[in-house]
Short mmCIF file of C-alpha atoms and ligand atoms in Angstrom, two decimals:
data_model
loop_
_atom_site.label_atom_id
_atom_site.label_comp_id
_atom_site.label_asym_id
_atom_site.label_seq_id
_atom_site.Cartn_x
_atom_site.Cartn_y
_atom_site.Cartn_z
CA UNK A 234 -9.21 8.23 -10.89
CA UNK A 235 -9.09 7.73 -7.38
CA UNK A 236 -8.62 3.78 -5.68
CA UNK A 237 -7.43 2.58 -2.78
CA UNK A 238 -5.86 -0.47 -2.40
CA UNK A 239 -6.34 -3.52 0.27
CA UNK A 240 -4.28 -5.67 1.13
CA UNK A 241 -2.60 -8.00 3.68
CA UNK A 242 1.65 -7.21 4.69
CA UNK A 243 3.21 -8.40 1.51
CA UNK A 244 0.31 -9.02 -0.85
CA UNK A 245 1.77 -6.06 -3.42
CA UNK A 246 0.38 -2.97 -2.83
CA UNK A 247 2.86 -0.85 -3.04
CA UNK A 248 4.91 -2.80 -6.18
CA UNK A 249 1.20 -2.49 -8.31
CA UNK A 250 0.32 1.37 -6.68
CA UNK A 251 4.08 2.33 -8.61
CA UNK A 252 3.00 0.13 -11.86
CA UNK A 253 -0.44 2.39 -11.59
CA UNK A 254 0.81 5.63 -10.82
CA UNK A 255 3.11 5.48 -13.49
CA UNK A 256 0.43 4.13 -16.28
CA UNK A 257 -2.44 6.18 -15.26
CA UNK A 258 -0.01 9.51 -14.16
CA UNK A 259 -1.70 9.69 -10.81
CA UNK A 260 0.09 9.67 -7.51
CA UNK A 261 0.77 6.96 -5.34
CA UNK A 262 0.42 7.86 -1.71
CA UNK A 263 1.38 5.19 1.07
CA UNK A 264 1.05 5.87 4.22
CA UNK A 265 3.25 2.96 5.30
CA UNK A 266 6.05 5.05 3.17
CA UNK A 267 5.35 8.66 4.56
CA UNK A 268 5.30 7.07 8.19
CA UNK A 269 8.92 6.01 7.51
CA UNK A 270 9.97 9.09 6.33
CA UNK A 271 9.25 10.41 9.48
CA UNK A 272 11.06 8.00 11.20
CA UNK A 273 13.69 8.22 9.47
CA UNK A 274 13.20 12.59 9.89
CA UNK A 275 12.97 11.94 13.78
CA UNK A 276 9.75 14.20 13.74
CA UNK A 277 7.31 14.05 16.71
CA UNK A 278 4.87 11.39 14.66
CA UNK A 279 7.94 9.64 13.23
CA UNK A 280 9.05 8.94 17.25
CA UNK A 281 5.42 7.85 18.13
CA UNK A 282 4.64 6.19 15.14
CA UNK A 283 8.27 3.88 15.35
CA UNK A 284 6.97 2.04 18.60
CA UNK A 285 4.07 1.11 17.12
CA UNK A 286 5.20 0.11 13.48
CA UNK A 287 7.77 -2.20 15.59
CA UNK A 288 5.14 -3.69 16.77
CA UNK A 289 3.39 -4.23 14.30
CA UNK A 290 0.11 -2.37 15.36
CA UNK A 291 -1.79 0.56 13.79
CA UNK A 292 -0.93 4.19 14.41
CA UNK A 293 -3.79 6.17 15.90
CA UNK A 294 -7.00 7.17 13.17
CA UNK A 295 -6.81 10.80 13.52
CA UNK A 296 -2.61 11.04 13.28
CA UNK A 297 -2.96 9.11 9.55
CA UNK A 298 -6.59 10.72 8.86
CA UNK A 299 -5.08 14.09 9.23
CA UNK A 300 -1.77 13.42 6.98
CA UNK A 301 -3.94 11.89 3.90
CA UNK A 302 -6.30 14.74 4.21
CA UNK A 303 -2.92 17.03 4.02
CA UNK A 304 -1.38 14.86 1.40
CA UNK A 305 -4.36 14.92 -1.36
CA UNK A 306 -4.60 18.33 -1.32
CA UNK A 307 -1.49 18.69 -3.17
CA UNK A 308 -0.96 19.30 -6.91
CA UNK A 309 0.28 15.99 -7.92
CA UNK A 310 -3.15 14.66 -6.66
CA UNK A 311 -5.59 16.56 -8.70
CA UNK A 312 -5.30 13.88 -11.51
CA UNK A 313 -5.85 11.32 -9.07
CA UNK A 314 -4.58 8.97 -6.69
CA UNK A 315 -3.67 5.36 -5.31
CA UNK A 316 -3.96 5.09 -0.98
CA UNK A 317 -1.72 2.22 -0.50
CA UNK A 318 -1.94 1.24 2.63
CA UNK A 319 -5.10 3.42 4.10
CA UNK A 320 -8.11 3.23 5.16
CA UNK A 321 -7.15 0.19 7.12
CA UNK A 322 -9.81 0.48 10.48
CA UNK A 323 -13.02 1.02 9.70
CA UNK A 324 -12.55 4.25 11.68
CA UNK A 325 -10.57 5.49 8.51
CA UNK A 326 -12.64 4.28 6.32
CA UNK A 327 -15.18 6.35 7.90
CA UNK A 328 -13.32 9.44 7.89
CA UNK A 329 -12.57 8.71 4.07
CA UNK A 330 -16.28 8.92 3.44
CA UNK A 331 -16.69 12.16 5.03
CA UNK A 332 -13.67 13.31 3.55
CA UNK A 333 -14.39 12.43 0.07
CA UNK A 334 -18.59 13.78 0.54
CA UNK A 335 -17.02 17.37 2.04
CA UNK A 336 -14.93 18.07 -1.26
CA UNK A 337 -17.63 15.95 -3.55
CA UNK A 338 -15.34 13.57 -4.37
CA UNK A 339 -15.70 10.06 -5.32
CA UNK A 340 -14.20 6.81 -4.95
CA UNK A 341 -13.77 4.77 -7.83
CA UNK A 342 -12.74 1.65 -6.99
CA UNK A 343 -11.45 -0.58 -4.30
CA UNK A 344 -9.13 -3.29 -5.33
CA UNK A 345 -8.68 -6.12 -2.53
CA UNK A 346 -5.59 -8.27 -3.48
CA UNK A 347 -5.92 -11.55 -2.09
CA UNK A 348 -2.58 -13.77 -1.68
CA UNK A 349 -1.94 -16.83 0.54
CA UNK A 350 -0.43 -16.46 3.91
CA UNK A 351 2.54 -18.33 3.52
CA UNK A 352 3.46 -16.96 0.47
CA UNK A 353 3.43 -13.37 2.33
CA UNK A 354 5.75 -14.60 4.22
CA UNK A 355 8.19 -15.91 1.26
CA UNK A 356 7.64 -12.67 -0.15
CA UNK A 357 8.16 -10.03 3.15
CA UNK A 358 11.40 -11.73 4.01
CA UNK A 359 12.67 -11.35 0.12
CA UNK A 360 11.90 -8.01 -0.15
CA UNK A 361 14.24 -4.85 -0.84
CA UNK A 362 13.76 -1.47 -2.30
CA UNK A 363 15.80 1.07 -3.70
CA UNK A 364 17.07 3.45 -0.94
CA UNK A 365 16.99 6.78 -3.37
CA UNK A 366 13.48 5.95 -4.99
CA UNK A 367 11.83 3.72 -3.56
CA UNK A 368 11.37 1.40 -6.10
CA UNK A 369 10.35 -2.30 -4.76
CA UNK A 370 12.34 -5.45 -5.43
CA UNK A 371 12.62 -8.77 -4.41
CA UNK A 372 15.44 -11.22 -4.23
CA UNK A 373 13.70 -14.48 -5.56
CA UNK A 374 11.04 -12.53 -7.90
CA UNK A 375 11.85 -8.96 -8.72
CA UNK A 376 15.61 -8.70 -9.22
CA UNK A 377 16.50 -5.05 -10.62
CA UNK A 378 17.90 -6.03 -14.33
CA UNK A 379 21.50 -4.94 -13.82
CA UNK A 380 22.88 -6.52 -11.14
CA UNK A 381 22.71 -4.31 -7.86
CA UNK A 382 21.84 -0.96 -10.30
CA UNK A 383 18.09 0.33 -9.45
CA UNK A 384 15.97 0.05 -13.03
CA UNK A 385 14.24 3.05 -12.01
CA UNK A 386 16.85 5.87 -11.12
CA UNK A 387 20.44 4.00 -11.48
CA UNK A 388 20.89 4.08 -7.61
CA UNK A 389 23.06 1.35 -6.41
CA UNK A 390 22.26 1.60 -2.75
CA UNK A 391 19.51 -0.73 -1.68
CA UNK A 392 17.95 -1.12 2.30
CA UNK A 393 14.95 -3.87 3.91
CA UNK A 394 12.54 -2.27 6.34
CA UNK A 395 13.01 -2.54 10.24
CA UNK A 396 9.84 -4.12 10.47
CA UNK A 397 10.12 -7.03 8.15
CA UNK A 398 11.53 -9.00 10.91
CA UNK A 399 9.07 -12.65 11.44
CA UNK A 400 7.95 -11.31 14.75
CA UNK A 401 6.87 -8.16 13.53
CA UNK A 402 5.34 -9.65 10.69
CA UNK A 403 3.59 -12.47 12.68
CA UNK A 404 2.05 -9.00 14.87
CA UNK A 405 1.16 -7.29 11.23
CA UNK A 406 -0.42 -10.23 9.75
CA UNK A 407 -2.91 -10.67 12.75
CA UNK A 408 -3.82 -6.39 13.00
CA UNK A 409 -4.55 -7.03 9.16
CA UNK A 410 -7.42 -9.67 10.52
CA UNK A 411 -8.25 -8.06 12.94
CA UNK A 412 -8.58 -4.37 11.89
CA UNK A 413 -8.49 -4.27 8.41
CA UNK A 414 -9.78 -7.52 6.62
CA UNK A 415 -13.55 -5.99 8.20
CA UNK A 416 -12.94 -3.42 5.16
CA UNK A 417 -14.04 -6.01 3.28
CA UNK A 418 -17.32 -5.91 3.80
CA UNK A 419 -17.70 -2.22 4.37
CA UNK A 420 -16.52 -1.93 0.45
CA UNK A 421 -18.67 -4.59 -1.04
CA UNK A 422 -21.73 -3.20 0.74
CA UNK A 423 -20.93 0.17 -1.53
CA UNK A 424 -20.23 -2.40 -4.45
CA UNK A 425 -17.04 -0.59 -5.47
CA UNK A 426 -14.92 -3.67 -4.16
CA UNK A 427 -12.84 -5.57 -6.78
CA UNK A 428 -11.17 -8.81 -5.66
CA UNK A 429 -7.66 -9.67 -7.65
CA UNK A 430 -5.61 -12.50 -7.38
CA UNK A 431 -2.46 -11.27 -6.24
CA UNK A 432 -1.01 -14.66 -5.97
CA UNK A 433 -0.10 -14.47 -10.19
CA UNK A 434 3.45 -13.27 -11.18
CA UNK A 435 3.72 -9.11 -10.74
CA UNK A 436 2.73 -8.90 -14.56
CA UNK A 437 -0.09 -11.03 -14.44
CA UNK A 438 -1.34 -9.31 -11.60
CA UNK A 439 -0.76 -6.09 -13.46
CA UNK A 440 -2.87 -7.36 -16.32
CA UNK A 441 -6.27 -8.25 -14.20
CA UNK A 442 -5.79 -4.88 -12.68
CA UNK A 443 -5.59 -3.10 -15.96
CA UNK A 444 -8.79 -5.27 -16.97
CA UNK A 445 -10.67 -4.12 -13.75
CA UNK A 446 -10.11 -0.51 -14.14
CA UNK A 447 -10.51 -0.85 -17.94
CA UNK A 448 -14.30 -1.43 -17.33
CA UNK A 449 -14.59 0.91 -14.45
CA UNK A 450 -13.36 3.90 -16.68
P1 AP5 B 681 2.95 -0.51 5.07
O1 AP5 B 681 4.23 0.07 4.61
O2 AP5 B 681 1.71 -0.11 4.39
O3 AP5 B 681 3.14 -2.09 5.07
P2 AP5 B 681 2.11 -3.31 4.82
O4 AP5 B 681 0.68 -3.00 4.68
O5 AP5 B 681 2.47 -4.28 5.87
O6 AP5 B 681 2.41 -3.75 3.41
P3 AP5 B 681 3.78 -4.02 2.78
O7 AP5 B 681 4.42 -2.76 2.34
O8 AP5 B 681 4.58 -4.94 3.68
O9 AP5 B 681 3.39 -4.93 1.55
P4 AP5 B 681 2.80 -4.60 0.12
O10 AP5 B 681 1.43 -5.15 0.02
O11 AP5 B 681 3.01 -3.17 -0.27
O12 AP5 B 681 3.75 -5.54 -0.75
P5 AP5 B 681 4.96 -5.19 -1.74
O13 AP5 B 681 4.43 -4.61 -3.00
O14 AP5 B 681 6.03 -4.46 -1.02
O15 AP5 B 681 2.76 -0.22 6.63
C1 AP5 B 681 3.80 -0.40 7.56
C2 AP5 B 681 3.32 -0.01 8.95
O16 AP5 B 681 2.97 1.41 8.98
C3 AP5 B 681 2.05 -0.72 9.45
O17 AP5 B 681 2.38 -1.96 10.05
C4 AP5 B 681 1.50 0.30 10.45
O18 AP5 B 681 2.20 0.25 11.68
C5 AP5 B 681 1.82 1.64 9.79
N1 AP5 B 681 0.72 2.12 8.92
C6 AP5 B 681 0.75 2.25 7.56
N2 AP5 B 681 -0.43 2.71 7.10
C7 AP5 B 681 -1.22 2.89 8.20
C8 AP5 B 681 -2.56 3.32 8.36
N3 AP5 B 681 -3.34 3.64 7.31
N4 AP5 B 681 -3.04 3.37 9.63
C9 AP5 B 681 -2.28 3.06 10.71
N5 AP5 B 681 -1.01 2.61 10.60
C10 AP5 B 681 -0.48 2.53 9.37
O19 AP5 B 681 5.45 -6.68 -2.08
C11 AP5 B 681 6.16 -7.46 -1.14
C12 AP5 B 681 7.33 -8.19 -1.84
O20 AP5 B 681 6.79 -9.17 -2.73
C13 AP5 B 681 8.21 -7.26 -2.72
O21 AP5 B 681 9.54 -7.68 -2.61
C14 AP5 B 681 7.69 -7.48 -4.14
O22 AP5 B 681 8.74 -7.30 -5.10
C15 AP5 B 681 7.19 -8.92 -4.08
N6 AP5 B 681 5.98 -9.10 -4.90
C16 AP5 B 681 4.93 -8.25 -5.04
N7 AP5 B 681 3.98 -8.79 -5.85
C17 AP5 B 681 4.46 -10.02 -6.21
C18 AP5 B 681 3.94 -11.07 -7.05
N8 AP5 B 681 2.76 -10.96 -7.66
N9 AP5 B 681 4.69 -12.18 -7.18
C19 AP5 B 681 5.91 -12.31 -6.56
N10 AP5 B 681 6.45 -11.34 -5.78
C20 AP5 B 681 5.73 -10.22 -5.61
ZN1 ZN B 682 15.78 3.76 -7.45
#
């Protein structure tokens, strides 16, 4: 199975990709995290890329175009995959198409989570994740079950993301309008677009996911 999933900053991408890659065994690959690992690496993208993730702007098409073409070439993708967090220009998009037609591939759904803008907010500036794993939490919805103890791997260290700051946020909101909600269209012209409503608890939204891809299988 192969889906990518839309979204505006905040709207739960990456805490339903993890639910998804877990129940479906495929991988979960966002670009949002592997630009932070090199960041946090000091690579030559991870310098570049830092600037512009502070700012809350897009890095350039062909950097990300040419690290998801790299990325789903490896083993844990043959299975299948999640993009969290990519295509998001139509530029990508594009580039996804030609990507997908070269190794006759196919997309088999697009799910488009839709969640107010002020509840983004509430939900950005709430947010932590586990610093070994990954795993997302959040301090008013998703608290790991033991206190400060990481449900996925036991880790008790925990960090927030540079870029959840309401500045940045205010700058990532208005690229998502700008350069990603015209996805929208593109998908539901090649009626593989699936609208949820991520504004339901995390389960709930888990559920009408499940129900989507239940009918697509
Ligand atoms: P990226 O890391 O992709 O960030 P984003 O798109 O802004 O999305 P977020 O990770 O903020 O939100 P999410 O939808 O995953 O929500 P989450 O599940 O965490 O990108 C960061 C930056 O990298 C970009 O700004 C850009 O600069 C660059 N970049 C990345 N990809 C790129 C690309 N393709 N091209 C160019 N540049 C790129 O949920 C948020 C919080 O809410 C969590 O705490 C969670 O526990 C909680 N929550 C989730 N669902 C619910 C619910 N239903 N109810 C209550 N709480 C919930
Ligand atoms: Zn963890």
């Amino acid at each position: 199975m192969k889906l990518v999933f839309l979204g505006p900053p905040g709207a739960g991408k990456g805490t339903q990709s993890q639910h998804l890659a877990k129940e479906y065994k495929i991988a979960q690959i966002s670009t949002g995290d592997m630009l932070r690992a090199e960041v946090k690496a000091e690579s030559d993208i991870g310098k570049l890329a830092k600037k512009i993730m502070d700012n809350g702007e897009l890095v350039p098409d062909d950097l990300i175009v040419s690290m998801i073409q790299k990325r789903i070439q490896v083993d844990d993708c043959k299975n299948g995959f999640i993009l969290d967090g990519f295509p998001r220009s139509l530029g990508q998009a594009e580039a996804l198409d030609t990507m997908f037609a070269s190794q006759n591939m196919q997309l088999d759904a697009v799910l488009s989570l839709e969640v107010d803008e002020e509840v983004l907010a509430e939900r950005i500036s709430g947010r932590f994740s586990c610093a070994k794993c990954g795993a997302s939490y959040h301090k008013l919805f998703k608290q790991p079950k033991v206190d400060k103890v990481c449900d996925s791997c036991g880790s008790t260290e925990f960090v927030s993301r540079a870029d959840d700051n309401k500045e940045t946020v205010l700058a990532r909101l208005e690229t998502y309008r700008k350069q990603t909600a015209p996805l929208l269209p593109y998908y539901q012209k090649k009626n593989c677009l699936y609208a949820i409503n991520g504004m339901k608890s995390v389960d709930e939204v888990t559920k009408d996911i499940d129900q989507v891809l239940k009918q697509i299988k």
